Amino acid sequence: LVAQGCPQLQRLDVSSTHVTDTSILAVAQGCQNLRRLDAYKTQVTDASISAVAQCCPQLRKLDVRFSKVTDAFRESVAAELEARPPHPDASSAPP
């Protein structure tokens, strides 16, 4: 429901929840203005995080520690996000 009803969502924290890849895929498709995703201690995998990284060009911060995301993939996505230019409205970006 969040993905459908909040297309302007900029930050989402689903840490320590039972969120699924299906839910994160919906967020990737419906919340393309997302700048930060916290999915710490969840069951999300490389597949859904890849979709978020691809579909959310504003994404700059991602926390998937202690999830099912592989270390190599986490490092790859972190490097990709680091290489993105700062958001033009960085002064109002969520911390």
Short mmCIF file of N, CA, C and O in Angstrom, two decimals:
data_model
loop_
_atom_site.label_atom_id
_atom_site.label_comp_id
_atom_site.label_asym_id
_atom_site.label_seq_id
_atom_site.Cartn_x
_atom_site.Cartn_y
_atom_site.Cartn_z
N LEU A 1 0.80 -1.20 0.00
CA LEU A 1 0.00 0.00 0.00
C LEU A 1 0.84 1.26 0.00
O LEU A 1 0.48 2.23 -0.65
N VAL A 2 1.95 1.24 0.71
CA VAL A 2 2.83 2.42 0.73
C VAL A 2 3.29 2.73 -0.69
O VAL A 2 3.28 3.87 -1.12
N ALA A 3 3.69 1.70 -1.41
CA ALA A 3 4.21 1.89 -2.76
C ALA A 3 3.17 2.51 -3.69
O ALA A 3 3.51 3.31 -4.56
N GLN A 4 1.91 2.17 -3.50
CA GLN A 4 0.86 2.71 -4.36
C GLN A 4 0.39 4.09 -3.92
O GLN A 4 0.05 4.92 -4.74
N GLY A 5 0.40 4.34 -2.63
CA GLY A 5 -0.17 5.58 -2.12
C GLY A 5 0.80 6.70 -1.84
O GLY A 5 0.38 7.79 -1.52
N CYS A 6 2.09 6.42 -1.96
CA CYS A 6 3.10 7.42 -1.60
C CYS A 6 4.17 7.57 -2.68
O CYS A 6 5.35 7.32 -2.42
N PRO A 7 3.81 7.99 -3.88
CA PRO A 7 4.81 8.08 -4.93
C PRO A 7 5.90 9.12 -4.66
O PRO A 7 6.97 9.05 -5.25
N GLN A 8 5.64 10.06 -3.76
CA GLN A 8 6.64 11.09 -3.44
C GLN A 8 7.50 10.71 -2.23
O GLN A 8 8.33 11.52 -1.79
N LEU A 9 7.32 9.51 -1.72
CA LEU A 9 8.07 9.05 -0.55
C LEU A 9 9.57 9.17 -0.79
O LEU A 9 10.07 8.77 -1.84
N GLN A 10 10.30 9.74 0.17
CA GLN A 10 11.74 9.92 0.04
C GLN A 10 12.54 9.02 0.96
O GLN A 10 13.69 8.72 0.67
N ARG A 11 11.95 8.61 2.07
CA ARG A 11 12.67 7.76 3.00
C ARG A 11 11.74 6.67 3.51
O ARG A 11 10.58 6.95 3.86
N LEU A 12 12.26 5.44 3.56
CA LEU A 12 11.48 4.32 4.05
C LEU A 12 12.37 3.47 4.96
O LEU A 12 13.47 3.09 4.57
N ASP A 13 11.88 3.21 6.16
CA ASP A 13 12.60 2.37 7.11
C ASP A 13 11.75 1.15 7.42
O ASP A 13 10.70 1.26 8.06
N VAL A 14 12.20 0.01 6.93
CA VAL A 14 11.51 -1.26 7.18
C VAL A 14 12.41 -2.19 7.98
O VAL A 14 12.21 -3.40 7.99
N SER A 15 13.39 -1.63 8.66
CA SER A 15 14.35 -2.41 9.43
C SER A 15 13.66 -3.26 10.48
O SER A 15 12.66 -2.86 11.07
N SER A 16 14.21 -4.45 10.68
CA SER A 16 13.72 -5.39 11.69
C SER A 16 12.24 -5.74 11.52
O SER A 16 11.52 -5.92 12.49
N THR A 17 11.79 -5.80 10.28
CA THR A 17 10.42 -6.21 9.98
C THR A 17 10.46 -7.48 9.14
O THR A 17 11.52 -7.95 8.75
N HIS A 18 9.31 -7.98 8.81
CA HIS A 18 9.19 -9.17 7.96
C HIS A 18 8.95 -8.78 6.51
O HIS A 18 8.29 -9.51 5.78
N VAL A 19 9.48 -7.65 6.08
CA VAL A 19 9.30 -7.18 4.71
C VAL A 19 9.86 -8.23 3.75
O VAL A 19 10.84 -8.90 4.04
N THR A 20 9.21 -8.34 2.60
CA THR A 20 9.62 -9.32 1.60
C THR A 20 10.17 -8.64 0.35
O THR A 20 9.97 -7.45 0.15
N ASP A 21 10.82 -9.45 -0.49
CA ASP A 21 11.27 -8.93 -1.77
C ASP A 21 10.09 -8.39 -2.58
O ASP A 21 10.22 -7.38 -3.27
N THR A 22 8.96 -9.05 -2.51
CA THR A 22 7.78 -8.60 -3.25
C THR A 22 7.41 -7.17 -2.84
O THR A 22 7.12 -6.33 -3.70
N SER A 23 7.44 -6.89 -1.56
CA SER A 23 7.12 -5.55 -1.08
C SER A 23 8.16 -4.54 -1.55
O SER A 23 7.81 -3.42 -1.96
N ILE A 24 9.42 -4.91 -1.48
CA ILE A 24 10.49 -3.98 -1.89
C ILE A 24 10.43 -3.75 -3.40
O ILE A 24 10.68 -2.63 -3.87
N LEU A 25 10.08 -4.77 -4.17
CA LEU A 25 9.90 -4.59 -5.61
C LEU A 25 8.77 -3.60 -5.89
O LEU A 25 8.89 -2.76 -6.79
N ALA A 26 7.71 -3.67 -5.12
CA ALA A 26 6.60 -2.72 -5.28
C ALA A 26 7.06 -1.30 -4.94
O ALA A 26 6.69 -0.34 -5.63
N VAL A 27 7.87 -1.17 -3.91
CA VAL A 27 8.42 0.14 -3.56
C VAL A 27 9.29 0.66 -4.70
O VAL A 27 9.20 1.83 -5.08
N ALA A 28 10.11 -0.19 -5.27
CA ALA A 28 10.98 0.22 -6.38
C ALA A 28 10.16 0.77 -7.54
O ALA A 28 10.53 1.77 -8.16
N GLN A 29 9.04 0.14 -7.82
CA GLN A 29 8.20 0.56 -8.94
C GLN A 29 7.32 1.76 -8.61
O GLN A 29 7.05 2.58 -9.48
N GLY A 30 6.89 1.88 -7.35
CA GLY A 30 5.94 2.92 -7.01
C GLY A 30 6.49 4.14 -6.32
O GLY A 30 5.82 5.16 -6.22
N CYS A 31 7.71 4.06 -5.82
CA CYS A 31 8.30 5.16 -5.04
C CYS A 31 9.63 5.58 -5.66
O CYS A 31 10.68 5.49 -5.03
N GLN A 32 9.58 6.06 -6.87
CA GLN A 32 10.81 6.34 -7.60
C GLN A 32 11.54 7.60 -7.13
O GLN A 32 12.64 7.88 -7.59
N ASN A 33 10.96 8.33 -6.19
CA ASN A 33 11.63 9.49 -5.60
C ASN A 33 12.37 9.12 -4.32
O ASN A 33 12.91 9.99 -3.63
N LEU A 34 12.41 7.83 -4.02
CA LEU A 34 13.06 7.36 -2.80
C LEU A 34 14.53 7.77 -2.77
O LEU A 34 15.26 7.57 -3.75
N ARG A 35 14.94 8.37 -1.67
CA ARG A 35 16.33 8.79 -1.50
C ARG A 35 17.07 7.92 -0.50
O ARG A 35 18.29 7.82 -0.53
N ARG A 36 16.32 7.30 0.41
CA ARG A 36 16.95 6.47 1.44
C ARG A 36 16.05 5.28 1.75
O ARG A 36 14.85 5.43 1.93
N LEU A 37 16.68 4.10 1.83
CA LEU A 37 15.98 2.89 2.22
C LEU A 37 16.77 2.19 3.31
O LEU A 37 17.94 1.88 3.13
N ASP A 38 16.12 1.99 4.43
CA ASP A 38 16.71 1.23 5.53
C ASP A 38 15.99 -0.10 5.61
O ASP A 38 14.78 -0.14 5.91
N ALA A 39 16.71 -1.17 5.33
CA ALA A 39 16.15 -2.52 5.37
C ALA A 39 17.08 -3.42 6.19
O ALA A 39 17.36 -4.55 5.85
N TYR A 40 17.56 -2.86 7.27
CA TYR A 40 18.47 -3.51 8.20
C TYR A 40 17.74 -4.68 8.88
O TYR A 40 16.58 -4.55 9.26
N LYS A 41 18.41 -5.81 8.98
CA LYS A 41 17.83 -7.01 9.63
C LYS A 41 16.51 -7.44 9.00
O LYS A 41 15.48 -7.57 9.67
N THR A 42 16.53 -7.60 7.69
CA THR A 42 15.34 -8.09 6.98
C THR A 42 15.73 -9.28 6.11
O THR A 42 16.89 -9.67 6.08
N GLN A 43 14.77 -9.81 5.40
CA GLN A 43 15.00 -10.95 4.52
C GLN A 43 15.13 -10.54 3.06
O GLN A 43 15.05 -11.39 2.17
N VAL A 44 15.32 -9.26 2.78
CA VAL A 44 15.44 -8.81 1.39
C VAL A 44 16.71 -9.38 0.77
O VAL A 44 17.68 -9.66 1.46
N THR A 45 16.67 -9.54 -0.55
CA THR A 45 17.79 -10.15 -1.28
C THR A 45 18.32 -9.21 -2.35
O THR A 45 17.77 -8.13 -2.59
N ASP A 46 19.36 -9.68 -3.02
CA ASP A 46 19.97 -8.92 -4.11
C ASP A 46 18.93 -8.50 -5.15
O ASP A 46 18.99 -7.40 -5.69
N ALA A 47 17.98 -9.37 -5.45
CA ALA A 47 17.00 -9.11 -6.52
C ALA A 47 16.19 -7.84 -6.25
O ALA A 47 16.08 -6.98 -7.13
N SER A 48 15.64 -7.71 -5.07
CA SER A 48 14.80 -6.53 -4.80
C SER A 48 15.64 -5.27 -4.64
O SER A 48 15.23 -4.19 -5.08
N ILE A 49 16.81 -5.40 -4.06
CA ILE A 49 17.67 -4.22 -3.89
C ILE A 49 18.20 -3.74 -5.24
O ILE A 49 18.32 -2.55 -5.48
N SER A 50 18.44 -4.67 -6.14
CA SER A 50 18.85 -4.31 -7.49
C SER A 50 17.75 -3.48 -8.16
O SER A 50 18.03 -2.46 -8.80
N ALA A 51 16.50 -3.90 -7.99
CA ALA A 51 15.38 -3.16 -8.57
C ALA A 51 15.29 -1.76 -7.99
O ALA A 51 15.06 -0.79 -8.72
N VAL A 52 15.49 -1.62 -6.69
CA VAL A 52 15.44 -0.30 -6.05
C VAL A 52 16.56 0.58 -6.62
O VAL A 52 16.32 1.74 -6.98
N ALA A 53 17.74 0.04 -6.72
CA ALA A 53 18.88 0.82 -7.24
C ALA A 53 18.63 1.27 -8.68
O ALA A 53 18.99 2.39 -9.06
N GLN A 54 17.99 0.43 -9.47
CA GLN A 54 17.73 0.75 -10.88
C GLN A 54 16.55 1.70 -11.05
O GLN A 54 16.58 2.59 -11.90
N CYS A 55 15.50 1.50 -10.27
CA CYS A 55 14.25 2.25 -10.46
C CYS A 55 14.20 3.57 -9.69
O CYS A 55 13.32 4.39 -9.96
N CYS A 56 15.08 3.74 -8.74
CA CYS A 56 15.04 4.93 -7.87
C CYS A 56 16.31 5.76 -8.08
O CYS A 56 17.27 5.65 -7.31
N PRO A 57 16.33 6.60 -9.10
CA PRO A 57 17.54 7.36 -9.42
C PRO A 57 17.95 8.36 -8.34
O PRO A 57 19.10 8.80 -8.32
N GLN A 58 17.03 8.71 -7.44
CA GLN A 58 17.36 9.64 -6.35
C GLN A 58 17.99 8.95 -5.15
O GLN A 58 18.46 9.61 -4.23
N LEU A 59 17.99 7.60 -5.15
CA LEU A 59 18.50 6.85 -4.00
C LEU A 59 19.97 7.16 -3.77
O LEU A 59 20.79 7.08 -4.68
N ARG A 60 20.30 7.53 -2.53
CA ARG A 60 21.68 7.83 -2.17
C ARG A 60 22.13 7.04 -0.95
O ARG A 60 23.32 6.83 -0.76
N LYS A 61 21.19 6.63 -0.11
CA LYS A 61 21.56 5.91 1.11
C LYS A 61 20.75 4.61 1.20
O LYS A 61 19.55 4.60 0.98
N LEU A 62 21.47 3.56 1.56
CA LEU A 62 20.87 2.24 1.63
C LEU A 62 21.51 1.47 2.76
O LEU A 62 22.74 1.37 2.84
N ASP A 63 20.69 0.93 3.65
CA ASP A 63 21.21 0.12 4.75
C ASP A 63 20.55 -1.25 4.67
O ASP A 63 19.36 -1.39 4.95
N VAL A 64 21.32 -2.24 4.25
CA VAL A 64 20.83 -3.61 4.16
C VAL A 64 21.72 -4.57 4.95
O VAL A 64 21.81 -5.74 4.64
N ARG A 65 22.35 -4.02 5.99
CA ARG A 65 23.17 -4.88 6.84
C ARG A 65 22.30 -5.95 7.48
O ARG A 65 21.13 -5.71 7.79
N PHE A 66 22.87 -7.11 7.68
CA PHE A 66 22.19 -8.24 8.32
C PHE A 66 20.92 -8.65 7.58
O PHE A 66 19.93 -9.04 8.19
N SER A 67 20.95 -8.51 6.26
CA SER A 67 19.85 -8.99 5.43
C SER A 67 20.40 -10.15 4.60
O SER A 67 21.49 -10.63 4.84
N LYS A 68 19.64 -10.57 3.61
CA LYS A 68 20.10 -11.65 2.73
C LYS A 68 20.84 -11.12 1.51
O LYS A 68 21.18 -11.89 0.61
N VAL A 69 21.09 -9.83 1.47
CA VAL A 69 21.87 -9.24 0.39
C VAL A 69 23.32 -9.69 0.57
O VAL A 69 23.87 -9.58 1.67
N THR A 70 23.91 -10.19 -0.50
CA THR A 70 25.29 -10.68 -0.41
C THR A 70 26.27 -9.53 -0.22
O THR A 70 26.01 -8.40 -0.65
N ASP A 71 27.38 -9.82 0.41
CA ASP A 71 28.39 -8.79 0.66
C ASP A 71 28.88 -8.17 -0.65
O ASP A 71 29.01 -6.95 -0.75
N ALA A 72 29.15 -9.00 -1.65
CA ALA A 72 29.66 -8.48 -2.93
C ALA A 72 28.64 -7.56 -3.58
O ALA A 72 28.99 -6.49 -4.10
N PHE A 73 27.37 -7.94 -3.53
CA PHE A 73 26.34 -7.10 -4.14
C PHE A 73 26.17 -5.81 -3.36
O PHE A 73 26.03 -4.73 -3.94
N ARG A 74 26.19 -5.90 -2.04
CA ARG A 74 26.07 -4.70 -1.20
C ARG A 74 27.19 -3.71 -1.53
O ARG A 74 26.94 -2.51 -1.67
N GLU A 75 28.41 -4.20 -1.68
CA GLU A 75 29.54 -3.33 -2.02
C GLU A 75 29.36 -2.71 -3.40
O GLU A 75 29.67 -1.53 -3.61
N SER A 76 28.86 -3.50 -4.34
CA SER A 76 28.64 -3.00 -5.70
C SER A 76 27.59 -1.89 -5.71
O SER A 76 27.80 -0.84 -6.34
N VAL A 77 26.50 -2.10 -5.02
CA VAL A 77 25.45 -1.08 -4.96
C VAL A 77 25.95 0.16 -4.23
O VAL A 77 25.68 1.29 -4.64
N ALA A 78 26.69 -0.04 -3.16
CA ALA A 78 27.23 1.11 -2.41
C ALA A 78 28.12 1.96 -3.31
O ALA A 78 28.04 3.19 -3.29
N ALA A 79 28.95 1.31 -4.13
CA ALA A 79 29.82 2.05 -5.05
C ALA A 79 28.99 2.79 -6.10
O ALA A 79 29.29 3.94 -6.45
N GLU A 80 27.94 2.15 -6.58
CA GLU A 80 27.06 2.80 -7.56
C GLU A 80 26.39 4.03 -6.96
O GLU A 80 26.33 5.09 -7.58
N LEU A 81 25.87 3.90 -5.75
CA LEU A 81 25.21 5.04 -5.11
C LEU A 81 26.19 6.17 -4.82
O LEU A 81 25.86 7.34 -4.97
N GLU A 82 27.40 5.80 -4.42
CA GLU A 82 28.43 6.80 -4.13
C GLU A 82 28.80 7.59 -5.39
O GLU A 82 29.12 8.78 -5.32
N ALA A 83 28.74 6.93 -6.54
CA ALA A 83 29.12 7.57 -7.80
C ALA A 83 28.03 8.49 -8.35
O ALA A 83 28.31 9.30 -9.23
N ARG A 84 26.83 8.37 -7.84
CA ARG A 84 25.75 9.23 -8.32
C ARG A 84 26.01 10.67 -7.89
O ARG A 84 26.48 10.92 -6.78
N PRO A 85 25.66 11.61 -8.75
CA PRO A 85 25.84 13.01 -8.36
C PRO A 85 24.91 13.36 -7.21
O PRO A 85 23.85 12.74 -7.05
N PRO A 86 25.29 14.35 -6.42
CA PRO A 86 24.41 14.76 -5.31
C PRO A 86 23.06 15.17 -5.86
O PRO A 86 22.95 15.72 -6.96
N HIS A 87 22.04 14.93 -5.08
CA HIS A 87 20.71 15.34 -5.49
C HIS A 87 20.67 16.85 -5.54
O HIS A 87 21.22 17.53 -4.66
N PRO A 88 20.02 17.43 -6.55
CA PRO A 88 20.00 18.91 -6.66
C PRO A 88 19.42 19.60 -5.44
O PRO A 88 19.75 20.74 -5.17
N ASP A 89 18.58 18.92 -4.72
CA ASP A 89 17.96 19.51 -3.53
C ASP A 89 18.52 18.84 -2.29
O ASP A 89 17.80 18.52 -1.35
N ALA A 90 19.83 18.64 -2.25
CA ALA A 90 20.47 17.89 -1.16
C ALA A 90 20.26 18.55 0.19
O ALA A 90 20.28 17.87 1.22
N SER A 91 20.01 19.85 0.22
CA SER A 91 19.82 20.52 1.51
C SER A 91 18.56 20.06 2.23
O SER A 91 18.48 20.13 3.44
N SER A 92 17.60 19.52 1.48
CA SER A 92 16.38 19.04 2.14
C SER A 92 16.28 17.52 2.12
O SER A 92 15.25 16.97 2.44
N ALA A 93 17.38 16.86 1.75
CA ALA A 93 17.37 15.40 1.71
C ALA A 93 17.32 14.85 3.13
O ALA A 93 17.85 15.45 4.05
N PRO A 94 16.66 13.70 3.29
CA PRO A 94 16.62 13.11 4.63
C PRO A 94 18.01 12.66 5.06
O PRO A 94 18.82 12.30 4.23
N PRO A 95 18.30 12.71 6.35
CA PRO A 95 19.64 12.34 6.83
C PRO A 95 19.94 10.87 6.62
O PRO A 95 19.14 10.06 6.42
#
